[in-house]
Amino acid sequence: MILVAGSANLDFVVRAPHIPAPGETVMGRDFQTFPGGKGANQAVACARAGGAPTHILLALGSDVYATPLEASLQQAGVGLHIKRSSDQPTGTAFICVSDDAENAITVAPGANATLGPEDLPTLQGVTHLLMQLEIPVESVTAYALAARAQGVQVVLNAAPACPLPAELLAAVDILIVNEGELALMAAHQGTVKACLERLQVPCVVVTLGHHGCCARRGSDFFFVPAFEVQPLDTTGAGDTFCGALVAALCQGDPLAQALVQASAAGALACTQLGAQSSIPTRAEVAAFMQQQPSDQDPDPGQAKRQALRHFCGFPTQETPSP
Ligand code: RIB
């Protein structure tokens, strides 16, 4: 069983030609609200990926914004442990999505900030605890330590990045970051390879946008080039990757296979507007993967893998002759 402990936000999304620069006003177009929040998005991604029952610990306000967030999680089949705040509003996020599918997000945490160390439900039956950093870091640390003490795998998506206590990092089994977060965590501006080698966590996964993703487990490295899609909105794509990865690991898939599943789910999430609304089901990911060129085809698959290795600072490998 997977337990996600994290945030839920109602996303207020406006599309615009570009993301405003400091001091600039941009005329946007259509406006919509979507269920979001990194914790809730990742829980929905776990549940839609299938393979393991998923629960979430979250905090919501006593307001109308909470209703669509609960509904989206319930529709995805996520079990809910809700801390209800009477004096803080439900979390909200204000998102501008540009015509080139980039986004800028500001979060007003509200009730998310009330989730405390004492709120962790029983971990009986839980094999994987998945967390992010939109709830207080003291709570994330307490949950990680409790999980570690009970033999639960601790997975941390260190987003949004912030300085982390050493005792938290020491309790993490799998760390998932993007390129910027990796540099911050490693306190290093060198290559992806150098940053991955500096971190003491047993397994570190870094997502690299259109390049793909790379992981280090012990001294082994894994490379998965990105699936090609026409992006519309990348909001929630990283969360989809995290949820799909943990779901695959929870059902016993090897890391290499889980990374491919997660990459495919994350790529598909870029093709729809919104966070939870864009997260694909297991069947949609399977259909998408069937459309891809065979792994047996050494090119372009091999060329993409070499490009990814080069991007990460690894020497390119000899291509075996056919
Ligand atoms: O990762 C995307 C999410 O970040 C959005 O859904 C928004 O709520 C913020 O938490």
mmCIF file of C-alpha atoms and ligand atoms in Angstrom:
data_model
loop_
_atom_site.group_PDB
_atom_site.id
_atom_site.type_symbol
_atom_site.label_atom_id
_atom_site.label_comp_id
_atom_site.label_asym_id
_atom_site.label_seq_id
_atom_site.Cartn_x
_atom_site.Cartn_y
_atom_site.Cartn_z
ATOM 1 C CA MET A 1 0.000 0.000 0.000
ATOM 2 C CA ILE A 2 1.159 3.545 -0.807
ATOM 3 C CA LEU A 3 0.634 6.433 1.596
ATOM 4 C CA VAL A 4 1.100 9.929 0.192
ATOM 5 C CA ALA A 5 1.508 12.668 2.804
ATOM 6 C CA GLY A 6 1.238 16.062 1.193
ATOM 7 C CA SER A 7 -0.575 19.087 -0.113
ATOM 8 C CA ALA A 8 -3.819 19.674 -1.954
ATOM 9 C CA ASN A 9 -4.476 22.970 -3.733
ATOM 10 C CA LEU A 10 -7.219 24.299 -5.924
ATOM 11 C CA ASP A 11 -5.371 25.535 -9.028
ATOM 12 C CA PHE A 12 -6.530 28.825 -10.593
ATOM 13 C CA VAL A 13 -5.172 28.629 -14.131
ATOM 14 C CA VAL A 14 -5.031 31.311 -16.809
ATOM 15 C CA ARG A 15 -3.551 30.792 -20.261
ATOM 16 C CA ALA A 16 -1.541 33.654 -21.729
ATOM 17 C CA PRO A 17 0.832 34.273 -24.645
ATOM 18 C CA HIS A 18 3.741 34.355 -22.229
ATOM 19 C CA ILE A 19 4.464 34.343 -18.490
ATOM 20 C CA PRO A 20 4.681 37.928 -17.188
ATOM 21 C CA ALA A 21 8.115 39.285 -16.305
ATOM 22 C CA PRO A 22 8.465 41.168 -12.972
ATOM 23 C CA GLY A 23 6.389 44.361 -13.206
ATOM 24 C CA GLU A 24 4.700 43.302 -16.468
ATOM 25 C CA THR A 25 0.929 42.862 -17.000
ATOM 26 C CA VAL A 26 -0.074 40.288 -19.613
ATOM 27 C CA MET A 27 -3.582 39.964 -21.082
ATOM 28 C CA GLY A 28 -4.523 36.304 -20.574
ATOM 29 C CA ARG A 29 -7.355 34.317 -22.129
ATOM 30 C CA ASP A 30 -9.595 31.607 -20.661
ATOM 31 C CA PHE A 31 -9.566 30.921 -16.903
ATOM 32 C CA GLN A 32 -10.331 27.579 -15.211
ATOM 33 C CA THR A 33 -9.936 25.898 -11.841
ATOM 34 C CA PHE A 34 -8.454 22.400 -11.497
ATOM 35 C CA PRO A 35 -7.750 20.055 -8.569
ATOM 36 C CA GLY A 36 -4.024 20.241 -7.858
ATOM 37 C CA GLY A 37 -1.351 20.315 -5.185
ATOM 38 C CA LYS A 38 1.750 18.161 -5.438
ATOM 39 C CA GLY A 39 0.592 15.665 -2.805
ATOM 40 C CA ALA A 40 -2.885 15.173 -4.225
ATOM 41 C CA ASN A 41 -1.554 15.053 -7.797
ATOM 42 C CA GLN A 42 0.912 12.332 -6.866
ATOM 43 C CA ALA A 43 -1.743 10.323 -5.028
ATOM 44 C CA VAL A 44 -4.014 10.473 -8.096
ATOM 45 C CA ALA A 45 -1.066 9.458 -10.296
ATOM 46 C CA CYS A 46 -0.354 6.430 -8.046
ATOM 47 C CA ALA A 47 -4.005 5.381 -8.094
ATOM 48 C CA ARG A 48 -4.446 5.809 -11.869
ATOM 49 C CA ALA A 49 -1.222 3.858 -12.483
ATOM 50 C CA GLY A 50 -2.845 0.950 -10.599
ATOM 51 C CA GLY A 51 -1.113 -1.918 -8.929
ATOM 52 C CA ALA A 52 -1.332 -0.717 -5.330
ATOM 53 C CA PRO A 53 -4.027 0.746 -3.065
ATOM 54 C CA THR A 54 -3.253 4.424 -2.419
ATOM 55 C CA HIS A 55 -4.106 6.601 0.569
ATOM 56 C CA ILE A 56 -3.345 10.252 1.244
ATOM 57 C CA LEU A 57 -2.861 12.289 4.407
ATOM 58 C CA LEU A 58 -3.819 15.895 3.644
ATOM 59 C CA ALA A 59 -5.209 19.031 5.278
ATOM 60 C CA LEU A 60 -8.148 20.993 3.889
ATOM 61 C CA GLY A 61 -10.069 24.073 4.960
ATOM 62 C CA SER A 62 -13.774 24.142 5.789
ATOM 63 C CA ASP A 63 -14.617 25.967 2.551
ATOM 64 C CA VAL A 64 -15.995 25.376 -0.934
ATOM 65 C CA TYR A 65 -12.494 25.012 -2.422
ATOM 66 C CA ALA A 66 -12.110 21.704 -0.564
ATOM 67 C CA THR A 67 -15.079 20.051 -2.327
ATOM 68 C CA PRO A 68 -13.546 19.510 -5.809
ATOM 69 C CA LEU A 69 -10.274 18.374 -4.237
ATOM 70 C CA GLU A 70 -11.979 15.633 -2.203
ATOM 71 C CA ALA A 71 -14.091 14.632 -5.199
ATOM 72 C CA SER A 72 -11.107 14.264 -7.532
ATOM 73 C CA LEU A 73 -9.210 12.083 -5.044
ATOM 74 C CA GLN A 74 -12.285 9.944 -4.353
ATOM 75 C CA GLN A 75 -13.002 9.485 -8.066
ATOM 76 C CA ALA A 76 -9.433 8.260 -8.532
ATOM 77 C CA GLY A 77 -9.977 5.715 -5.730
ATOM 78 C CA VAL A 78 -7.593 7.322 -3.226
ATOM 79 C CA GLY A 79 -8.339 6.629 0.471
ATOM 80 C CA LEU A 80 -8.540 9.884 2.459
ATOM 81 C CA HIS A 81 -7.119 10.852 5.859
ATOM 82 C CA ILE A 82 -8.242 14.489 6.103
ATOM 83 C CA LYS A 83 -7.211 16.987 8.758
ATOM 84 C CA ARG A 84 -9.920 19.673 8.602
ATOM 85 C CA SER A 85 -8.872 23.187 9.516
ATOM 86 C CA SER A 86 -11.497 25.562 10.863
ATOM 87 C CA ASP A 87 -9.371 28.693 10.614
ATOM 88 C CA GLN A 88 -7.212 28.190 7.511
ATOM 89 C CA PRO A 89 -8.509 28.122 3.938
ATOM 90 C CA THR A 90 -7.900 25.207 1.593
ATOM 91 C CA GLY A 91 -4.578 25.584 -0.245
ATOM 92 C CA THR A 92 -4.660 27.430 -3.553
ATOM 93 C CA ALA A 93 -2.223 27.834 -6.433
ATOM 94 C CA PHE A 94 -2.178 30.610 -9.032
ATOM 95 C CA ILE A 95 -0.810 29.374 -12.319
ATOM 96 C CA CYS A 96 -0.040 31.099 -15.603
ATOM 97 C CA VAL A 97 0.391 28.690 -18.526
ATOM 98 C CA SER A 98 2.077 30.133 -21.596
ATOM 99 C CA ASP A 99 1.441 29.211 -25.221
ATOM 100 C CA ASP A 100 4.724 27.310 -25.258
ATOM 101 C CA ALA A 101 3.378 25.096 -22.387
ATOM 102 C CA GLU A 102 5.616 26.560 -19.674
ATOM 103 C CA ASN A 103 4.116 27.613 -16.361
ATOM 104 C CA ALA A 104 4.752 29.827 -13.347
ATOM 105 C CA ILE A 105 3.113 28.803 -10.060
ATOM 106 C CA THR A 106 2.553 30.656 -6.790
ATOM 107 C CA VAL A 107 1.121 28.601 -3.921
ATOM 108 C CA ALA A 108 -0.876 29.978 -0.978
ATOM 109 C CA PRO A 109 -0.509 26.961 1.373
ATOM 110 C CA GLY A 110 -3.420 27.693 3.761
ATOM 111 C CA ALA A 111 -4.454 24.482 5.531
ATOM 112 C CA ASN A 112 -1.486 22.546 4.095
ATOM 113 C CA ALA A 113 0.715 24.391 6.589
ATOM 114 C CA THR A 114 -1.297 22.963 9.515
ATOM 115 C CA LEU A 115 -0.318 19.330 8.891
ATOM 116 C CA GLY A 116 1.773 18.444 11.950
ATOM 117 C CA PRO A 117 4.041 15.575 13.045
ATOM 118 C CA GLU A 118 1.173 14.218 15.209
ATOM 119 C CA ASP A 119 -1.155 13.761 12.208
ATOM 120 C CA LEU A 120 0.505 10.702 10.661
ATOM 121 C CA PRO A 121 -1.993 7.801 10.528
ATOM 122 C CA THR A 122 -0.935 4.212 11.227
ATOM 123 C CA LEU A 123 1.633 2.857 8.790
ATOM 124 C CA GLN A 124 0.333 -0.703 9.127
ATOM 125 C CA GLY A 125 0.208 -2.244 5.643
ATOM 126 C CA VAL A 126 2.078 0.696 4.079
ATOM 127 C CA THR A 127 5.106 -0.281 1.969
ATOM 128 C CA HIS A 128 5.885 3.127 0.416
ATOM 129 C CA LEU A 129 5.532 6.637 1.874
ATOM 130 C CA LEU A 130 5.625 9.354 -0.806
ATOM 131 C CA MET A 131 6.104 13.003 0.202
ATOM 132 C CA GLN A 132 6.866 16.432 -1.240
ATOM 133 C CA LEU A 133 7.747 19.791 0.342
ATOM 134 C CA GLU A 134 4.459 21.732 0.248
ATOM 135 C CA ILE A 135 3.729 20.792 3.883
ATOM 136 C CA PRO A 136 5.968 21.761 6.844
ATOM 137 C CA VAL A 137 9.415 20.212 6.582
ATOM 138 C CA GLU A 138 9.269 19.293 10.306
ATOM 139 C CA SER A 139 6.269 17.080 9.542
ATOM 140 C CA VAL A 140 7.944 15.551 6.477
ATOM 141 C CA THR A 141 10.959 14.762 8.673
ATOM 142 C CA ALA A 142 8.845 13.223 11.457
ATOM 143 C CA TYR A 143 6.899 11.088 8.969
ATOM 144 C CA ALA A 144 10.105 9.927 7.256
ATOM 145 C CA LEU A 145 11.682 8.922 10.571
ATOM 146 C CA ALA A 146 8.540 7.020 11.637
ATOM 147 C CA ALA A 147 8.397 5.252 8.281
ATOM 148 C CA ARG A 148 12.100 4.361 8.335
ATOM 149 C CA ALA A 149 11.692 2.908 11.852
ATOM 150 C CA GLN A 150 8.909 0.643 10.560
ATOM 151 C CA GLY A 151 10.702 -0.542 7.424
ATOM 152 C CA VAL A 152 8.557 1.526 5.032
ATOM 153 C CA GLN A 153 10.318 2.779 1.875
ATOM 154 C CA VAL A 154 10.561 6.584 2.051
ATOM 155 C CA VAL A 155 10.283 8.430 -1.267
ATOM 156 C CA LEU A 156 10.782 12.193 -1.261
ATOM 157 C CA ASN A 157 10.064 14.477 -4.185
ATOM 158 C CA ALA A 158 12.064 17.505 -2.986
ATOM 159 C CA ALA A 159 9.787 20.079 -4.605
ATOM 160 C CA PRO A 160 9.611 22.977 -4.155
ATOM 161 C CA ALA A 161 13.277 22.806 -3.143
ATOM 162 C CA CYS A 162 14.315 24.119 0.256
ATOM 163 C CA PRO A 163 17.184 23.367 2.644
ATOM 164 C CA LEU A 164 16.586 19.959 4.234
ATOM 165 C CA PRO A 165 17.686 18.715 7.662
ATOM 166 C CA ALA A 166 20.361 16.017 7.480
ATOM 167 C CA GLU A 167 18.157 13.641 9.517
ATOM 168 C CA LEU A 168 15.473 13.841 6.818
ATOM 169 C CA LEU A 169 17.847 13.075 3.959
ATOM 170 C CA ALA A 170 19.314 10.218 5.999
ATOM 171 C CA ALA A 171 15.843 8.637 6.231
ATOM 172 C CA VAL A 172 15.086 8.869 2.485
ATOM 173 C CA ASP A 173 15.392 5.753 0.305
ATOM 174 C CA ILE A 174 14.503 7.351 -3.028
ATOM 175 C CA LEU A 175 14.894 11.070 -3.807
ATOM 176 C CA ILE A 176 13.176 12.483 -6.910
ATOM 177 C CA VAL A 177 14.193 15.946 -8.152
ATOM 178 C CA ASN A 178 14.384 18.018 -11.296
ATOM 179 C CA GLU A 179 17.642 19.464 -12.578
ATOM 180 C CA GLY A 180 17.457 22.702 -10.551
ATOM 181 C CA GLU A 181 16.438 20.874 -7.376
ATOM 182 C CA LEU A 182 19.298 18.402 -7.879
ATOM 183 C CA ALA A 183 21.873 21.217 -8.011
ATOM 184 C CA LEU A 184 20.395 22.736 -4.838
ATOM 185 C CA MET A 185 20.304 19.424 -2.961
ATOM 186 C CA ALA A 186 23.848 18.564 -3.994
ATOM 187 C CA ALA A 187 25.025 22.175 -3.414
ATOM 188 C CA HIS A 188 26.941 21.817 -6.677
ATOM 189 C CA GLN A 189 26.774 23.474 -10.091
ATOM 190 C CA GLY A 190 28.553 20.673 -11.968
ATOM 191 C CA THR A 191 27.153 17.984 -14.248
ATOM 192 C CA VAL A 192 24.136 15.829 -13.411
ATOM 193 C CA LYS A 193 26.590 12.939 -12.923
ATOM 194 C CA ALA A 194 28.642 14.893 -10.391
ATOM 195 C CA CYS A 195 25.527 16.014 -8.502
ATOM 196 C CA LEU A 196 24.098 12.477 -8.397
ATOM 197 C CA GLU A 197 27.404 11.165 -7.059
ATOM 198 C CA ARG A 198 27.554 13.791 -4.290
ATOM 199 C CA LEU A 199 24.190 12.891 -2.743
ATOM 200 C CA GLN A 200 24.280 10.221 -0.032
ATOM 201 C CA VAL A 201 20.706 8.978 -0.629
ATOM 202 C CA PRO A 202 20.707 5.314 -1.828
ATOM 203 C CA CYS A 203 18.649 6.072 -4.949
ATOM 204 C CA VAL A 204 18.305 9.466 -6.677
ATOM 205 C CA VAL A 205 16.132 10.080 -9.741
ATOM 206 C CA VAL A 206 16.438 13.326 -11.717
ATOM 207 C CA THR A 207 13.873 14.392 -14.300
ATOM 208 C CA LEU A 208 15.362 16.432 -17.139
ATOM 209 C CA GLY A 209 12.380 17.720 -19.140
ATOM 210 C CA HIS A 210 12.622 16.981 -22.866
ATOM 211 C CA HIS A 211 15.970 15.195 -22.345
ATOM 212 C CA GLY A 212 14.379 12.407 -20.256
ATOM 213 C CA CYS A 213 15.474 11.180 -16.845
ATOM 214 C CA CYS A 214 18.517 9.675 -15.185
ATOM 215 C CA ALA A 215 18.832 7.726 -11.942
ATOM 216 C CA ARG A 216 21.600 6.501 -9.701
ATOM 217 C CA ARG A 217 21.050 3.526 -7.399
ATOM 218 C CA GLY A 218 24.211 2.698 -5.495
ATOM 219 C CA SER A 219 26.872 2.850 -8.181
ATOM 220 C CA ASP A 220 24.503 1.881 -11.043
ATOM 221 C CA PHE A 221 23.142 4.511 -13.425
ATOM 222 C CA PHE A 222 19.953 4.350 -15.516
ATOM 223 C CA PHE A 223 19.030 6.520 -18.529
ATOM 224 C CA VAL A 224 15.553 6.892 -20.045
ATOM 225 C CA PRO A 225 15.213 9.369 -22.949
ATOM 226 C CA ALA A 226 11.974 11.372 -22.999
ATOM 227 C CA PHE A 227 8.954 10.178 -24.972
ATOM 228 C CA GLU A 228 8.090 12.695 -27.672
ATOM 229 C CA VAL A 229 4.766 14.506 -27.302
ATOM 230 C CA GLN A 230 3.311 17.870 -28.304
ATOM 231 C CA PRO A 231 3.140 19.669 -24.916
ATOM 232 C CA LEU A 232 0.123 21.801 -24.030
ATOM 233 C CA ASP A 233 0.654 22.290 -20.277
ATOM 234 C CA THR A 234 3.440 20.744 -18.201
ATOM 235 C CA THR A 235 1.683 21.396 -14.843
ATOM 236 C CA GLY A 236 1.567 18.145 -12.871
ATOM 237 C CA ALA A 237 3.860 16.228 -15.260
ATOM 238 C CA GLY A 238 6.536 15.864 -12.575
ATOM 239 C CA ASP A 239 3.908 14.740 -10.064
ATOM 240 C CA THR A 240 2.607 12.184 -12.549
ATOM 241 C CA PHE A 241 6.155 10.861 -12.970
ATOM 242 C CA CYS A 242 6.582 10.503 -9.177
ATOM 243 C CA GLY A 243 3.239 8.768 -8.648
ATOM 244 C CA ALA A 244 3.655 6.384 -11.579
ATOM 245 C CA LEU A 245 7.206 5.533 -10.478
ATOM 246 C CA VAL A 246 6.180 4.665 -6.932
ATOM 247 C CA ALA A 247 3.156 2.665 -8.145
ATOM 248 C CA ALA A 248 5.400 0.617 -10.434
ATOM 249 C CA LEU A 249 7.991 0.035 -7.697
ATOM 250 C CA CYS A 250 5.255 -0.892 -5.234
ATOM 251 C CA GLN A 251 4.014 -3.646 -7.537
ATOM 252 C CA GLY A 252 7.555 -5.009 -7.804
ATOM 253 C CA ASP A 253 8.722 -3.666 -11.170
ATOM 254 C CA PRO A 254 12.509 -3.316 -11.512
ATOM 255 C CA LEU A 255 13.735 0.308 -11.337
ATOM 256 C CA ALA A 256 14.632 0.435 -15.056
ATOM 257 C CA GLN A 257 11.097 -0.609 -16.045
ATOM 258 C CA ALA A 258 9.478 1.698 -13.477
ATOM 259 C CA LEU A 259 11.416 4.666 -14.892
ATOM 260 C CA VAL A 260 10.089 3.938 -18.390
ATOM 261 C CA GLN A 261 6.479 3.693 -17.114
ATOM 262 C CA ALA A 262 6.887 6.925 -15.168
ATOM 263 C CA SER A 263 8.398 8.727 -18.165
ATOM 264 C CA ALA A 264 5.526 7.644 -20.413
ATOM 265 C CA ALA A 265 2.904 8.763 -17.868
ATOM 266 C CA GLY A 266 4.701 12.084 -17.337
ATOM 267 C CA ALA A 267 4.919 12.713 -21.083
ATOM 268 C CA LEU A 268 1.197 12.050 -21.550
ATOM 269 C CA ALA A 269 0.392 14.437 -18.670
ATOM 270 C CA CYS A 270 1.956 17.277 -20.711
ATOM 271 C CA THR A 271 -0.636 16.879 -23.463
ATOM 272 C CA GLN A 272 -3.712 18.016 -21.464
ATOM 273 C CA LEU A 273 -4.518 21.182 -19.517
ATOM 274 C CA GLY A 274 -4.524 21.085 -15.700
ATOM 275 C CA ALA A 275 -2.854 18.942 -13.058
ATOM 276 C CA GLN A 276 -5.056 15.986 -11.974
ATOM 277 C CA SER A 277 -7.172 16.336 -15.115
ATOM 278 C CA SER A 278 -4.110 15.476 -17.210
ATOM 279 C CA ILE A 279 -2.922 12.369 -15.332
ATOM 280 C CA PRO A 280 -3.304 9.266 -17.529
ATOM 281 C CA THR A 281 -4.716 5.899 -16.492
ATOM 282 C CA ARG A 282 -2.741 2.661 -16.646
ATOM 283 C CA ALA A 283 -4.583 1.717 -19.873
ATOM 284 C CA GLU A 284 -3.794 5.065 -21.519
ATOM 285 C CA VAL A 285 -0.107 4.686 -20.685
ATOM 286 C CA ALA A 286 -0.095 1.124 -22.056
ATOM 287 C CA ALA A 287 -1.717 2.264 -25.325
ATOM 288 C CA PHE A 288 0.759 5.145 -25.656
ATOM 289 C CA MET A 289 3.730 2.837 -25.123
ATOM 290 C CA GLN A 290 2.470 0.431 -27.763
ATOM 291 C CA GLN A 291 2.595 3.247 -30.299
ATOM 292 C CA GLN A 292 6.292 3.848 -29.639
ATOM 293 C CA PRO A 293 9.066 2.543 -31.923
ATOM 294 C CA SER A 294 10.455 -0.801 -30.759
ATOM 295 C CA ASP A 295 13.312 -0.856 -28.261
ATOM 296 C CA GLN A 296 15.047 -3.226 -30.662
ATOM 297 C CA ASP A 297 15.478 -0.378 -33.130
ATOM 298 C CA PRO A 298 18.999 0.858 -32.293
ATOM 299 C CA ASP A 299 18.282 4.210 -33.858
ATOM 300 C CA PRO A 300 16.811 6.658 -32.850
ATOM 301 C CA GLY A 301 16.522 4.973 -29.392
ATOM 302 C CA GLN A 302 20.244 4.430 -29.074
ATOM 303 C CA ALA A 303 21.083 7.913 -30.346
ATOM 304 C CA LYS A 304 18.704 9.470 -27.800
ATOM 305 C CA ARG A 305 20.241 7.476 -24.970
ATOM 306 C CA GLN A 306 23.716 8.601 -26.013
ATOM 307 C CA ALA A 307 22.538 12.226 -26.159
ATOM 308 C CA LEU A 308 21.048 11.882 -22.668
ATOM 309 C CA ARG A 309 24.281 10.365 -21.316
ATOM 310 C CA HIS A 310 26.249 13.208 -22.875
ATOM 311 C CA PHE A 311 23.847 15.816 -21.415
ATOM 312 C CA CYS A 312 24.347 14.300 -17.939
ATOM 313 C CA GLY A 313 28.137 14.386 -18.232
ATOM 314 C CA PHE A 314 28.779 10.676 -18.906
ATOM 315 C CA PRO A 315 31.074 9.441 -21.673
ATOM 316 C CA THR A 316 29.139 8.106 -24.667
ATOM 317 C CA GLN A 317 29.230 4.328 -24.967
ATOM 318 C CA GLU A 318 30.519 2.243 -27.850
ATOM 319 C CA THR A 319 27.535 1.162 -29.946
ATOM 320 C CA PRO A 320 27.649 -2.617 -30.417
ATOM 321 C CA SER A 321 27.815 -3.511 -34.118
ATOM 322 C CA PRO A 322 24.656 -5.206 -35.409
HETATM 323 O O1 RIB B 1 3.258 20.372 -9.384
HETATM 324 C C1 RIB B 1 2.113 21.073 -9.811
HETATM 325 C C2 RIB B 1 1.361 21.591 -8.639
HETATM 326 O O2 RIB B 1 2.162 22.541 -7.970
HETATM 327 C C3 RIB B 1 0.084 22.331 -8.951
HETATM 328 O O3 RIB B 1 -1.030 21.480 -9.039
HETATM 329 C C4 RIB B 1 -0.001 23.368 -7.856
HETATM 330 O O4 RIB B 1 -1.081 23.189 -7.005
HETATM 331 C C5 RIB B 1 1.321 23.287 -7.104
HETATM 332 O O5 RIB B 1 1.221 22.551 -5.959
#
